[in-house]
Short mmCIF file of C-alpha atoms in Angstrom, two decimals:
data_model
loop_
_atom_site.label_atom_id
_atom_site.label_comp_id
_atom_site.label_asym_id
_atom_site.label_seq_id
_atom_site.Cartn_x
_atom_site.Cartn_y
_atom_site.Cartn_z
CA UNK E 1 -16.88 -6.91 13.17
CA UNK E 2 -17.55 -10.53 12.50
CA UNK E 3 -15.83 -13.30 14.60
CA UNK E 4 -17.69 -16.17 13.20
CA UNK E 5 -14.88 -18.53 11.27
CA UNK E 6 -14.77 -18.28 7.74
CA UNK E 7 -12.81 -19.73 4.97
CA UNK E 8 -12.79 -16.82 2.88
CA UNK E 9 -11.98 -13.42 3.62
CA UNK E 10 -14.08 -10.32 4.39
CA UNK E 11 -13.29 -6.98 3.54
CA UNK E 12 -13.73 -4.35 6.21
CA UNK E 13 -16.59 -2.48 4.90
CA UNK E 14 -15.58 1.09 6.53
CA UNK E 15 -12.93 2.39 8.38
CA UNK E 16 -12.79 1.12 12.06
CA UNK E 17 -13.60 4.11 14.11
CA UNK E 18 -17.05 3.88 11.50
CA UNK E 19 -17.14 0.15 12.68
CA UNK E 20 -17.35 1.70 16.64
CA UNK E 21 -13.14 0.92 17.05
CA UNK E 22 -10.71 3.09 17.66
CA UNK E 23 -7.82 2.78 15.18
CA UNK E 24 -5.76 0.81 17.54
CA UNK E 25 -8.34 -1.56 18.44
CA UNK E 26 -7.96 -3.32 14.69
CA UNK E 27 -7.48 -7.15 15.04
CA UNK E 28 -3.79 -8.10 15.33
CA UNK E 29 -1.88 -11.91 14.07
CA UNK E 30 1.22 -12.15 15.59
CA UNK E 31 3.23 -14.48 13.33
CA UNK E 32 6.04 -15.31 15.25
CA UNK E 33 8.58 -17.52 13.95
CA UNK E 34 11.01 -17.32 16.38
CA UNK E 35 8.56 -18.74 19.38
CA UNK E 36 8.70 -22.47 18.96
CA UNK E 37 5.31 -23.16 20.45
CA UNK E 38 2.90 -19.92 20.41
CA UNK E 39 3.95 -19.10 16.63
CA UNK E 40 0.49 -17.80 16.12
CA UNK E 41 -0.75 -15.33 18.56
CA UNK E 42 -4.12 -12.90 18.15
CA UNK E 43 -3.66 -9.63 19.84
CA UNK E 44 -5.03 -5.96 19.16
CA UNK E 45 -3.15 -3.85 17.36
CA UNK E 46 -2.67 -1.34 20.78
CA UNK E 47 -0.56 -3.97 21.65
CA UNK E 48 1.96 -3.86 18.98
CA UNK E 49 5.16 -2.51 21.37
CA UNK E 50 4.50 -5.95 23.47
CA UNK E 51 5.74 -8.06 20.35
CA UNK E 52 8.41 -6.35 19.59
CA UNK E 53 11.90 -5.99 21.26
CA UNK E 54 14.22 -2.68 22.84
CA UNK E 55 16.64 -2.43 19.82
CA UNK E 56 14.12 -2.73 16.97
CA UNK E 57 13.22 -0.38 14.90
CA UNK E 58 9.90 0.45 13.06
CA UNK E 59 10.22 2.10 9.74
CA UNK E 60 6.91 3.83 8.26
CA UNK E 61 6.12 5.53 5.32
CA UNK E 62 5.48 9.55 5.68
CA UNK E 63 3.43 9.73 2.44
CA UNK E 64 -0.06 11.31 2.22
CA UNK E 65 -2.72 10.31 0.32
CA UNK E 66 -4.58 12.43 -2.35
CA UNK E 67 -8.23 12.83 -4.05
CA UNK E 68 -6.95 10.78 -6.98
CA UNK E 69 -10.54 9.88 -7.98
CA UNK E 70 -12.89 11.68 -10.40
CA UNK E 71 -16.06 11.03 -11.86
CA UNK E 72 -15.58 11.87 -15.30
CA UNK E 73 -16.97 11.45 -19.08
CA UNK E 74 -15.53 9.33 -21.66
CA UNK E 75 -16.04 10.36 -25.34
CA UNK E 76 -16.64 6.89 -26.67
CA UNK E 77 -17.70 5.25 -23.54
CA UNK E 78 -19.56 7.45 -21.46
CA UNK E 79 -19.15 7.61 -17.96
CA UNK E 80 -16.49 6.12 -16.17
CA UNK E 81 -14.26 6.88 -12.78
CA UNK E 82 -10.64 8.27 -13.30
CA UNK E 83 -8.16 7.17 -11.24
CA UNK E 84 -4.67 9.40 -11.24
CA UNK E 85 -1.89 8.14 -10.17
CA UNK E 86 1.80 8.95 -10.91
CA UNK E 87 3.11 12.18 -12.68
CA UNK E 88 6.29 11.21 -14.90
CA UNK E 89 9.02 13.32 -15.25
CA UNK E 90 7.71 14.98 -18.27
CA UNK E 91 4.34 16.04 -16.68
CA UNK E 92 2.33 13.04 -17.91
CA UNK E 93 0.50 11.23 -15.49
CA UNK E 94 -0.40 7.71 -15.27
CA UNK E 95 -4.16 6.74 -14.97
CA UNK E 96 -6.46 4.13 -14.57
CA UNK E 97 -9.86 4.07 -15.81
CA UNK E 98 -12.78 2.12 -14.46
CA UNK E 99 -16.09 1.79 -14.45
CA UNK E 100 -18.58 3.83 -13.18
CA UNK E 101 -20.22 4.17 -10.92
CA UNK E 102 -17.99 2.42 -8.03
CA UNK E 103 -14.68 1.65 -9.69
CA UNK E 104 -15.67 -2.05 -9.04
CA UNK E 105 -13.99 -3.20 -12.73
CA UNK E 106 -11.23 -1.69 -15.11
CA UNK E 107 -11.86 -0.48 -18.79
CA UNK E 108 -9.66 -2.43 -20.50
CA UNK E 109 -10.93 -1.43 -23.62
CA UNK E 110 -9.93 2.34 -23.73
CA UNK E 111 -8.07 3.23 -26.52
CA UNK E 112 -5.27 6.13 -27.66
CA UNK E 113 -7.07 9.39 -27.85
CA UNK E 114 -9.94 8.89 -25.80
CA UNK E 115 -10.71 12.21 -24.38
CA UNK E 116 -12.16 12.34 -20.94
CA UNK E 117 -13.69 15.28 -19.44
CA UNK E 118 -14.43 15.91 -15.46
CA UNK E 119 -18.38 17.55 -15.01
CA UNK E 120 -17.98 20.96 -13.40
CA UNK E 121 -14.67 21.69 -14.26
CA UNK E 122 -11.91 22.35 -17.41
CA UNK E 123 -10.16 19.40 -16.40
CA UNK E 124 -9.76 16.94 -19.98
CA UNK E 125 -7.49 13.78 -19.80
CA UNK E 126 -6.34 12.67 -23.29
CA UNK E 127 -5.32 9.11 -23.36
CA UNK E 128 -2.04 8.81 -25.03
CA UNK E 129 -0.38 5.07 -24.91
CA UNK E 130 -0.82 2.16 -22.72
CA UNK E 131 1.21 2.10 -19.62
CA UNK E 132 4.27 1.26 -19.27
CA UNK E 133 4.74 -0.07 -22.65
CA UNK E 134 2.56 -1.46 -25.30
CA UNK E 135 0.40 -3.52 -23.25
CA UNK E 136 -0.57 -2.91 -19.78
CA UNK E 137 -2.42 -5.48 -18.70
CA UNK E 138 -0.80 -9.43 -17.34
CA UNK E 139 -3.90 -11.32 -18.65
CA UNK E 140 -3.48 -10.01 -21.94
CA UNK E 141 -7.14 -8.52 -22.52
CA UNK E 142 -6.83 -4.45 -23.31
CA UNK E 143 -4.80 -1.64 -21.44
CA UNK E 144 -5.49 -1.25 -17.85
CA UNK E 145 -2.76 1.89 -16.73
CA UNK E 146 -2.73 4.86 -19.49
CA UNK E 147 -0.06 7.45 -19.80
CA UNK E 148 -1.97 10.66 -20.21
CA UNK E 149 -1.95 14.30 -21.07
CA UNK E 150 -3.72 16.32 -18.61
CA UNK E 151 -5.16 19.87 -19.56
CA UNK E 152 -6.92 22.49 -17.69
CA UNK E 153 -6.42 23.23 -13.73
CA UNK E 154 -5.88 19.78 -12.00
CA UNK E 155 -4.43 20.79 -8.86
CA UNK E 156 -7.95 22.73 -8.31
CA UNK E 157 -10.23 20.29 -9.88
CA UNK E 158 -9.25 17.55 -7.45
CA UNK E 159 -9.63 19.93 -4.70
CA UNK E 160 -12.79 20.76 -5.45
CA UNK E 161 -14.30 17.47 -6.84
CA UNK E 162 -11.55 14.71 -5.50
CA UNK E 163 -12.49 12.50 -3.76
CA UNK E 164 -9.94 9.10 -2.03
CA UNK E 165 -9.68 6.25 -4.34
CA UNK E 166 -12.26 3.13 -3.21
CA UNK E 167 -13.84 0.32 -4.64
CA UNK E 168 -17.37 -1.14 -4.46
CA UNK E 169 -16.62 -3.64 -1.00
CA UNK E 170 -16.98 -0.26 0.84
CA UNK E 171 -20.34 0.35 1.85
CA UNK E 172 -20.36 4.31 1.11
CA UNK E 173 -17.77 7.25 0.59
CA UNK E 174 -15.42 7.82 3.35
CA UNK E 175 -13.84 11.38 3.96
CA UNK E 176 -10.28 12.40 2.83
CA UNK E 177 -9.24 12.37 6.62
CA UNK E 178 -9.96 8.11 6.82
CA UNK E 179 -7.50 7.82 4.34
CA UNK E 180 -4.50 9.32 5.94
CA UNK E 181 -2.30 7.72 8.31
CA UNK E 182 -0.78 9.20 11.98
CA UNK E 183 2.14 10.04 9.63
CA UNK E 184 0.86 11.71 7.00
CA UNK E 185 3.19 14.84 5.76
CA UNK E 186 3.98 14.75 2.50
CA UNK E 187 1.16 14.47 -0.14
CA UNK E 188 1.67 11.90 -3.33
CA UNK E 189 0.17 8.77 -2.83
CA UNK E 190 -2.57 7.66 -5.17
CA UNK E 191 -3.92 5.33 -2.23
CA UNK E 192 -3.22 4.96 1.29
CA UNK E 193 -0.41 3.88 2.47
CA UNK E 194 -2.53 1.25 4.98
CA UNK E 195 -0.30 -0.95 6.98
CA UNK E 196 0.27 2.91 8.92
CA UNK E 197 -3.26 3.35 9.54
CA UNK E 198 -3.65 2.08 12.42
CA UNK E 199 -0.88 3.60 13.95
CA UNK E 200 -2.17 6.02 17.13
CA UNK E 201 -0.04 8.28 19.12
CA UNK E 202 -0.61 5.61 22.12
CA UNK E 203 1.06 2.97 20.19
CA UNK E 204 3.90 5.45 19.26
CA UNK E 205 4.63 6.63 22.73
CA UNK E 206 4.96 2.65 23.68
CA UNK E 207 7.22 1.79 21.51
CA UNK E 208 9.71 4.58 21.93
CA UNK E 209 9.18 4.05 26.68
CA UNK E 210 9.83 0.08 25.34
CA UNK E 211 13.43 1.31 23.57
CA UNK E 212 11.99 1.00 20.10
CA UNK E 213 12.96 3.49 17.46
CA UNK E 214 11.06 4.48 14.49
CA UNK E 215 12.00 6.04 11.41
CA UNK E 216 10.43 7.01 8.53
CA UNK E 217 10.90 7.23 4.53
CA UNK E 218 8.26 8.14 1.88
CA UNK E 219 7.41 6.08 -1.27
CA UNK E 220 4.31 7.81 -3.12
CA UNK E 221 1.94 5.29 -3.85
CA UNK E 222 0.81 4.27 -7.52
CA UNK E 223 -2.68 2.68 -7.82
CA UNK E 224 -3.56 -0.95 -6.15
CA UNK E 225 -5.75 -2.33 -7.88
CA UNK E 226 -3.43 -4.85 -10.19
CA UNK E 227 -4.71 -7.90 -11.62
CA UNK E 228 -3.49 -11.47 -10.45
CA UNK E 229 0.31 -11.42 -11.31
CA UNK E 230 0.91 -8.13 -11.83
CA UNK E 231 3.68 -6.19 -10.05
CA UNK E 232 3.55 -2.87 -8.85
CA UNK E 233 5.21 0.06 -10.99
CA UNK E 234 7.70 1.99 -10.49
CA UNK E 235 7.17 4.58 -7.74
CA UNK E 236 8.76 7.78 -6.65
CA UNK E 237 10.42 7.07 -3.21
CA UNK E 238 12.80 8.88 -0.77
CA UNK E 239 14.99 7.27 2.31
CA UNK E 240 16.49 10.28 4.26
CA UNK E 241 20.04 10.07 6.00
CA UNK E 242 18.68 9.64 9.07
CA UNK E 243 16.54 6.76 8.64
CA UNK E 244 19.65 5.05 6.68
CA UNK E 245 22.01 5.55 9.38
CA UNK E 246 19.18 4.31 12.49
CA UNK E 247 18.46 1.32 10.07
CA UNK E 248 22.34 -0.31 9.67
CA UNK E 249 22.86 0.99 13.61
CA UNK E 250 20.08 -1.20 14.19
CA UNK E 251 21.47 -4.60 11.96
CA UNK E 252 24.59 -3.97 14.02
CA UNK E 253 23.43 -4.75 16.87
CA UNK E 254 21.33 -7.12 16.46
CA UNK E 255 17.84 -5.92 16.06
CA UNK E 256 15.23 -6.27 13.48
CA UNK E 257 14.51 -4.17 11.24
CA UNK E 258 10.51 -3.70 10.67
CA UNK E 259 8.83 -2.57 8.08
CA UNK E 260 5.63 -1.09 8.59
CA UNK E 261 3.72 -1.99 5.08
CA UNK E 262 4.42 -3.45 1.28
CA UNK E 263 5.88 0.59 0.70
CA UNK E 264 8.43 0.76 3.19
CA UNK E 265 10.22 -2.41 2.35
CA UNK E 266 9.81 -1.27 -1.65
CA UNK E 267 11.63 1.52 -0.54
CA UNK E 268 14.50 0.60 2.11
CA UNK E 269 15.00 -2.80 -0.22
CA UNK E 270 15.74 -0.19 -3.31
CA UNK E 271 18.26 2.05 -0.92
CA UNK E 272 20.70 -1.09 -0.60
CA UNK E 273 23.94 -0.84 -1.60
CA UNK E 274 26.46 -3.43 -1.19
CA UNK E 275 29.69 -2.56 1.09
CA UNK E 276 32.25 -5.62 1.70
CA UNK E 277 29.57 -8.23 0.77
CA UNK E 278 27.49 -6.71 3.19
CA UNK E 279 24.16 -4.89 2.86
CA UNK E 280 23.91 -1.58 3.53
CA UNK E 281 20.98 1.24 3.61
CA UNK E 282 21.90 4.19 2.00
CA UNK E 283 20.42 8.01 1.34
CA UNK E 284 18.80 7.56 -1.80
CA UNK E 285 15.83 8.92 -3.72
CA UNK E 286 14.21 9.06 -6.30
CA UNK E 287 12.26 6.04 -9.13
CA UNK E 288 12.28 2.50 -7.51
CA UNK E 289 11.24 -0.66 -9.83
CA UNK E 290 11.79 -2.95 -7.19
CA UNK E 291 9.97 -5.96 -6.56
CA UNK E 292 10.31 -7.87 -3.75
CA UNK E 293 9.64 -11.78 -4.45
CA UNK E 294 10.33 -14.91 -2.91
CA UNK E 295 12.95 -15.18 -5.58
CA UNK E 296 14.24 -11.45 -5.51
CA UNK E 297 14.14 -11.42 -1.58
CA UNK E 298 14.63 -8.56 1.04
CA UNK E 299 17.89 -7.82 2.12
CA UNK E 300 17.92 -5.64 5.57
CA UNK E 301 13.78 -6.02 6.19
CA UNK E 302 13.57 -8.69 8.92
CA UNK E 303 9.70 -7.61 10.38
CA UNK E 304 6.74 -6.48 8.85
CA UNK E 305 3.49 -4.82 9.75
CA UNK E 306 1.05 -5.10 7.16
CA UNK E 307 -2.34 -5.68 6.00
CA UNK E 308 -4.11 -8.85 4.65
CA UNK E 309 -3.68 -9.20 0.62
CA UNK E 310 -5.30 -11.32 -2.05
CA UNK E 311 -4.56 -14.70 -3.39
CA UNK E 312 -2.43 -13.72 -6.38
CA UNK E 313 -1.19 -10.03 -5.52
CA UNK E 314 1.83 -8.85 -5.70
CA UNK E 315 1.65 -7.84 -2.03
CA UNK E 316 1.38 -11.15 -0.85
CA UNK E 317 4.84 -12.23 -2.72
CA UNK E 318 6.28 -9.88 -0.72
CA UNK E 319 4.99 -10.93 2.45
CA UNK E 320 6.17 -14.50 1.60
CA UNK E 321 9.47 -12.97 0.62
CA UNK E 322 9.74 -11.61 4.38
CA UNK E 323 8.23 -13.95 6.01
CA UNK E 324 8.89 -17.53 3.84
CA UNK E 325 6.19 -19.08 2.73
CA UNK E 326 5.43 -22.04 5.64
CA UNK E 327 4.87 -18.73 8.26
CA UNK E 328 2.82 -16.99 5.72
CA UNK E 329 0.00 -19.74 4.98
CA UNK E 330 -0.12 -20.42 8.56
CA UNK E 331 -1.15 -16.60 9.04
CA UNK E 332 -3.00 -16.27 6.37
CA UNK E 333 -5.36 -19.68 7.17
CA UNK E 334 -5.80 -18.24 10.57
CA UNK E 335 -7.04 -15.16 9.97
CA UNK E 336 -9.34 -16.33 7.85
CA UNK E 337 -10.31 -18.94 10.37
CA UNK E 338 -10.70 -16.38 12.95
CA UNK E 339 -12.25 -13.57 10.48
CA UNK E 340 -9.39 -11.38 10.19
CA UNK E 341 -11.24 -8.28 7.90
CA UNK E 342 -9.24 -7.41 4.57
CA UNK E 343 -8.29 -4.46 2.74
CA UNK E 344 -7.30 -1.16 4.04
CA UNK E 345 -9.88 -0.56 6.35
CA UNK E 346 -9.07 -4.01 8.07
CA UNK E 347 -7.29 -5.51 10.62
CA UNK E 348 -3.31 -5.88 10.99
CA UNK E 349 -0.42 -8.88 10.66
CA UNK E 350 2.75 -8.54 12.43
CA UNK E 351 5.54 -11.17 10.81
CA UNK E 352 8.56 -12.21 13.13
CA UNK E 353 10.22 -14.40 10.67
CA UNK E 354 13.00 -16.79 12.51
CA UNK E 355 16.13 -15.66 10.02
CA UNK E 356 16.68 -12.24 8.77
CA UNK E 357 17.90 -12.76 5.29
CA UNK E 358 20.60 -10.08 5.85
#
């Protein structure tokens, strides 16, 4: 892992225990802005329970990824990589096509009724209309995100020929198992679910002998790979009873609520409900269009774990939503400064922001 300084970021070319690091041992900024000298501290993520306080609680997201990327054949433009992400309600799916061979750039010139075909299997993907509406893509050049008709047996060709969505900064394949998180259950998620990854069972047993609860809720993941001002879509996403009640227990008494990743706050924001002015989690499940902004900002999220996003992302307007924006360019110059590695492979932020918004 580099350490030499560096204006602009680097991606973490594999995952860390491929890099000679055990999960845990990921780079973590401490952005604390409720310290008023040592706002900016660099730790390792092992050391995550130190940060926080007895009272908080740590919210992750349960979802597993799946092999939501196939090599496939386009009828009019030969080969390209299929990404799958959501199926609708009426058994469409939503997919992404790139190009091949490393996914490094979207098609945005696909049109309706492209048919696609997956080598080695009976798997054809008809492209039906541009996702979600009539034009999919923020810069206004083509359709990035089809809706799609899907014939043939999926569930068995991505089990045999699936493989975990990546891009070209990786420096080979990785195996299904790199992409799942400590808490992994329930499969869904296009992509990982990353801020969780480096989660260990050592870091879970500290929190909970330093008085720190965690919870969990599960928001299936859609693909990442938006251009510059795009917002994510809308997601399936679940917050259980339990997690609803632990979470306002928590803002009772005082302690922050921390959200580990861009998922979990999608999801716990999208479970508010509004009791006697006052903010309140509730059991809820189901589609969440959500976006967090600096201008549509969290309500009972006061911490957040979470990776290190591009200039532009949607991701990032959420961390400055959480964290305010002075905080979050004083992270974000550090780590670059100090070589913080990128993407969900890389190394960890941990935002303390001074006032909870709830």
């Amino acid at each position: 892992m580099s350490a030499q300084p560096t204006t602009e970021p680097t991606f973490a070319p594999a995952p860390a225990e491929r890099r000679g690091l055990a999960r845990d041992a990921v780079r973590l900024l401490v952005a604390d802005g409720t310290s008023g000298t040592d706002r900016i501290r660099h730790r390792t993520f092992r050391g995550l329970a130190a940060e926080l306080r007895a009272g908080d609680v740590v919210v992750v997201n349960d979802s597993a990824t799946v092999p939501a990327q196939l090599d496939a054949h386009s009828d009019r433009q030969g080969p390209v990589v299929l990404h799958l992400a959501t199926r609708l309600d009426d058994g469409h799916r939503v997919v992404e096509v790139r190009r091949a061979p490393d996914a490094a750039r979207a098609v945005l010139d696909a049109r309706p009724g492209d048919l696609l075909t997956v080598p080695g299997s009976d798997l054809r993907v008809r492209l039906l209309a541009p996702y979600p509406d009539g034009a999919s893509s923020p810069t206004g050049r083509g359709n990035r995100l089809w809706r799609a008709e899907a014939t043939g047996d999926l569930a068995d060709t991505l089990l045999r020929v699936g493989r975990p969505i990546s891009y070209g900064y990786l420096e080979r394949p990785f195996e299904m198992h790199d992409y799942q998180t400590l808490f992994s259950r329930r499969p869904g998620s296009a992509e990982m679910p990353s801020a969780g990854r480096p989660f260990t069972p050592a870091v879970v047993a500290d929190l909970v002998a330093s008085g720190i609860v965690t919870a969990t809720i599960t928001l299936h993941t859609g693909v990442s790979s938006q251009e510059a001002g795009e917002g994510p879509q809308p997601e399936r996403f679940a917050v259980p009873e339990v997690t609803a009640a632990v979470v306002n227990a928590t803002r009772r008494s005082g302690g922050r609520v921390v959200a580990v990743g861009t998922t979990v706050t999608r999801a716990l924001e999208s479970a508010v409900r509004h009791r006697d002015g006052s903010p309140t989690v509730h059991p809820s499940a189901g589609w969440t269009d959500r976006v967090v902004t600096p201008a549509e900002p969290p309500q009972v999220v006061t911490g957040l774990v979470t990776g290190w996003h591009d200039a532009g992302a949607s991701h990032l307007q959420l961390v400055r939503a959480v964290a305010g924006d002075e905080l979050t360019d004083r992270a974000y110059a550090a780590a670059r400064a100090s070589g913080y590695l990128w993407h969900e492979f890389g190394d960890a932020a941990l935002f303390l922001p001074a006032l909870g918004p709830g």
